[in-house]
mmCIF file of C-alpha atoms in Angstrom:
data_model
loop_
_atom_site.group_PDB
_atom_site.id
_atom_site.type_symbol
_atom_site.label_atom_id
_atom_site.label_comp_id
_atom_site.label_asym_id
_atom_site.label_seq_id
_atom_site.Cartn_x
_atom_site.Cartn_y
_atom_site.Cartn_z
ATOM 1 C CA MET T 252 -134.886 81.881 108.274
ATOM 2 C CA LYS T 253 -133.535 85.301 107.290
ATOM 3 C CA ILE T 254 -129.747 85.665 107.458
ATOM 4 C CA GLU T 255 -128.600 88.310 109.967
ATOM 5 C CA LYS T 256 -124.947 87.389 110.480
ATOM 6 C CA ILE T 257 -122.136 86.131 108.275
ATOM 7 C CA PHE T 258 -119.083 84.282 109.555
ATOM 8 C CA VAL T 259 -116.138 84.181 107.153
ATOM 9 C CA ASP T 260 -113.370 81.607 107.570
ATOM 10 C CA ALA T 261 -111.185 84.532 106.618
ATOM 11 C CA ASP T 262 -107.666 83.177 106.181
ATOM 12 C CA SER T 263 -108.551 81.227 103.031
ATOM 13 C CA CYS T 264 -111.411 83.272 101.562
ATOM 14 C CA ALA T 265 -110.614 84.831 98.170
ATOM 15 C CA LYS T 266 -110.304 88.612 97.984
ATOM 16 C CA GLY T 267 -113.049 88.842 95.340
ATOM 17 C CA ALA T 268 -115.503 87.019 97.590
ATOM 18 C CA LYS T 269 -114.560 89.162 100.602
ATOM 19 C CA SER T 270 -115.287 92.295 98.598
ATOM 20 C CA ILE T 271 -118.746 91.015 97.623
ATOM 21 C CA ILE T 272 -119.485 89.982 101.212
ATOM 22 C CA LEU T 273 -118.595 93.379 102.641
ATOM 23 C CA LYS T 274 -120.397 95.488 100.028
ATOM 24 C CA SER T 275 -123.543 93.377 100.151
ATOM 25 C CA ALA T 276 -123.532 93.178 103.961
ATOM 26 C CA GLN T 277 -123.158 96.943 104.214
ATOM 27 C CA ARG T 278 -126.102 97.435 101.833
ATOM 28 C CA LYS T 279 -128.278 94.826 103.622
ATOM 29 C CA LYS T 280 -127.159 95.799 107.170
ATOM 30 C CA LEU T 281 -125.765 92.324 107.928
ATOM 31 C CA LYS T 282 -123.135 91.703 110.604
ATOM 32 C CA VAL T 283 -119.889 90.224 109.218
ATOM 33 C CA ILE T 284 -117.392 88.435 111.439
ATOM 34 C CA TYR T 285 -114.025 87.437 109.995
ATOM 35 C CA VAL T 286 -112.624 84.514 111.991
ATOM 36 C CA ALA T 287 -108.949 83.503 111.783
ATOM 37 C CA ASN T 288 -105.799 82.906 113.842
ATOM 38 C CA LYS T 289 -104.387 86.274 112.735
ATOM 39 C CA ASN T 290 -105.719 89.694 111.817
ATOM 40 C CA ILE T 291 -107.266 89.847 108.343
ATOM 41 C CA PRO T 292 -107.912 93.485 107.361
ATOM 42 C CA PHE T 293 -111.255 94.588 105.971
ATOM 43 C CA GLU T 294 -111.412 96.330 102.583
ATOM 44 C CA PHE T 295 -113.278 99.167 104.347
ATOM 45 C CA GLN T 296 -114.534 99.704 107.898
ATOM 46 C CA SER T 297 -118.070 99.553 109.273
ATOM 47 C CA LYS T 298 -119.689 99.127 112.681
ATOM 48 C CA LEU T 299 -121.188 95.950 111.196
ATOM 49 C CA PHE T 300 -117.761 94.327 110.673
ATOM 50 C CA GLU T 301 -115.770 92.506 113.359
ATOM 51 C CA MET T 302 -112.494 90.565 113.358
ATOM 52 C CA LYS T 303 -112.325 87.586 115.754
ATOM 53 C CA ILE T 304 -108.750 86.451 116.293
ATOM 54 C CA CYS T 305 -108.666 82.933 117.723
ATOM 55 C CA PRO T 306 -105.790 81.163 119.477
ATOM 56 C CA GLU T 307 -103.239 79.587 117.145
ATOM 57 C CA THR T 308 -104.219 76.077 118.231
ATOM 58 C CA GLU T 309 -105.433 73.592 115.620
ATOM 59 C CA GLY T 310 -109.124 74.050 114.859
ATOM 60 C CA SER T 311 -109.754 76.984 117.207
ATOM 61 C CA ALA T 312 -111.209 79.229 114.481
ATOM 62 C CA ASP T 313 -113.423 76.385 113.240
ATOM 63 C CA ASP T 314 -114.578 75.651 116.794
ATOM 64 C CA TYR T 315 -115.425 79.322 117.344
ATOM 65 C CA ILE T 316 -117.558 79.390 114.200
ATOM 66 C CA VAL T 317 -119.390 76.156 115.081
ATOM 67 C CA GLU T 318 -120.046 77.311 118.653
ATOM 68 C CA ASN T 319 -121.324 80.754 117.620
ATOM 69 C CA ALA T 320 -123.251 80.082 114.403
ATOM 70 C CA SER T 321 -127.028 79.806 114.568
ATOM 71 C CA GLU T 322 -129.888 79.326 112.110
ATOM 72 C CA ASN T 323 -129.783 83.001 111.101
ATOM 73 C CA THR T 324 -126.093 82.682 110.148
ATOM 74 C CA LEU T 325 -124.392 82.115 106.807
ATOM 75 C CA VAL T 326 -120.833 80.744 106.931
ATOM 76 C CA ILE T 327 -118.331 81.170 104.093
ATOM 77 C CA THR T 328 -115.567 78.542 104.123
ATOM 78 C CA ARG T 329 -113.466 76.314 101.870
ATOM 79 C CA ASP T 330 -112.988 73.890 104.774
ATOM 80 C CA ILE T 331 -115.131 70.818 104.000
ATOM 81 C CA PRO T 332 -114.886 69.243 107.500
ATOM 82 C CA LEU T 333 -115.988 72.589 108.991
ATOM 83 C CA ALA T 334 -118.837 72.760 106.472
ATOM 84 C CA GLU T 335 -119.907 69.251 107.477
ATOM 85 C CA ARG T 336 -120.027 70.230 111.163
ATOM 86 C CA LEU T 337 -122.168 73.254 110.309
ATOM 87 C CA VAL T 338 -124.532 71.441 107.943
ATOM 88 C CA THR T 339 -125.163 68.946 110.756
ATOM 89 C CA LYS T 340 -126.298 71.928 112.883
ATOM 90 C CA LYS T 341 -128.581 73.101 110.027
ATOM 91 C CA ILE T 342 -126.433 76.196 109.381
ATOM 92 C CA LYS T 343 -126.259 77.606 105.835
ATOM 93 C CA VAL T 344 -122.744 77.172 104.430
ATOM 94 C CA MET T 345 -121.112 78.008 101.114
ATOM 95 C CA ASN T 346 -117.604 78.300 99.758
ATOM 96 C CA ASP T 347 -116.049 81.349 98.119
ATOM 97 C CA ARG T 348 -116.835 79.961 94.661
ATOM 98 C CA GLY T 349 -120.588 79.894 95.273
ATOM 99 C CA LYS T 350 -121.054 76.209 96.072
ATOM 100 C CA GLU T 351 -123.605 75.708 98.822
ATOM 101 C CA PHE T 352 -122.972 72.789 101.158
ATOM 102 C CA THR T 353 -126.166 70.924 102.076
ATOM 103 C CA GLU T 354 -127.297 67.700 103.712
ATOM 104 C CA LYS T 355 -127.676 66.292 100.184
ATOM 105 C CA ASN T 356 -124.119 66.986 98.981
ATOM 106 C CA ILE T 357 -121.854 67.176 102.051
ATOM 107 C CA ALA T 358 -121.065 63.436 102.163
ATOM 108 C CA GLU T 359 -119.955 63.501 98.517
ATOM 109 C CA CYS T 360 -117.890 66.660 99.136
ATOM 110 C CA MET T 361 -116.154 64.963 102.088
ATOM 111 C CA ALA T 362 -115.472 61.832 100.018
ATOM 112 C CA GLN T 363 -113.927 63.927 97.204
ATOM 113 C CA ARG T 364 -111.830 65.865 99.720
ATOM 114 C CA ASN T 365 -110.572 62.678 101.388
ATOM 115 C CA LEU T 366 -109.725 61.083 98.031
ATOM 116 C CA SER T 367 -107.795 64.204 96.977
ATOM 117 C CA LEU T 368 -105.871 64.128 100.272
ATOM 118 C CA GLN T 369 -104.960 60.472 99.781
ATOM 119 C CA ILE T 370 -103.808 61.105 96.219
ATOM 120 C CA ARG T 371 -101.637 64.058 97.314
ATOM 121 C CA GLN T 372 -100.150 61.958 100.140
ATOM 122 C CA LEU T 373 -99.042 59.505 97.464
ATOM 123 C CA GLY T 374 -97.261 62.381 95.720
ATOM 124 C CA ILE T 375 -99.629 62.576 92.765
ATOM 125 C CA SER T 376 -100.674 66.029 91.563
ATOM 126 C CA THR T 377 -104.430 66.589 91.452
ATOM 127 C CA GLY T 378 -104.217 69.592 89.132
ATOM 128 C CA GLY T 379 -104.666 72.273 91.781
ATOM 129 C CA LYS T 380 -108.068 73.535 90.615
ATOM 130 C CA TRP T 381 -108.299 75.708 93.780
ATOM 131 C CA ASN T 382 -105.199 77.686 92.872
ATOM 132 C CA SER T 383 -106.893 80.137 90.514
ATOM 133 C CA TYR T 384 -109.879 82.332 91.266
ATOM 134 C CA CYS T 385 -111.441 83.782 88.132
ATOM 135 C CA GLU T 386 -114.319 86.061 87.124
ATOM 136 C CA LYS T 387 -116.632 83.052 86.758
ATOM 137 C CA ASP T 388 -115.945 82.164 90.415
ATOM 138 C CA VAL T 389 -116.692 85.747 91.484
ATOM 139 C CA LYS T 390 -119.988 85.737 89.564
ATOM 140 C CA ASN T 391 -121.020 82.318 90.906
ATOM 141 C CA PHE T 392 -120.220 83.465 94.435
ATOM 142 C CA ALA T 393 -122.099 86.759 94.035
ATOM 143 C CA ASP T 394 -125.184 84.997 92.656
ATOM 144 C CA SER T 395 -125.256 82.370 95.427
ATOM 145 C CA PHE T 396 -124.498 84.921 98.138
ATOM 146 C CA GLU T 397 -127.330 87.203 97.021
ATOM 147 C CA ARG T 398 -129.762 84.280 96.873
ATOM 148 C CA LEU T 399 -128.843 83.038 100.350
ATOM 149 C CA THR T 400 -128.927 86.477 102.003
ATOM 150 C CA ASP T 401 -132.218 87.713 100.490
#
């Protein structure tokens, strides 16, 4: 199925990934919808870009994405539980580092996430690998994004 629309879980998406999304979407004429509980400005404006501000209730942005995504949608998110909900609906999902979430890897991703949460709740540092976003991440994202939107 050809991708026609991109939902971005915008409050946590890295700036480098957002830039790639917008430039590529503009070139390919893809609709981009940023979804968050607050306004997230676009790098540049286009009729193809839309900002959906959801209520500030827990999970409202995630619920909006799940309810409005379809098979011709690509979702960009770091949120593993959201990715799991989307994969179950057969929606293409990737994070802003280029990792695609699939039926084959989502259970392992959830297990790693849950283990990390438990370790942090015990007060043990897990190294914070998500804190830095480097050129390698940008390249991996760009490569995966191009592959999934072609």
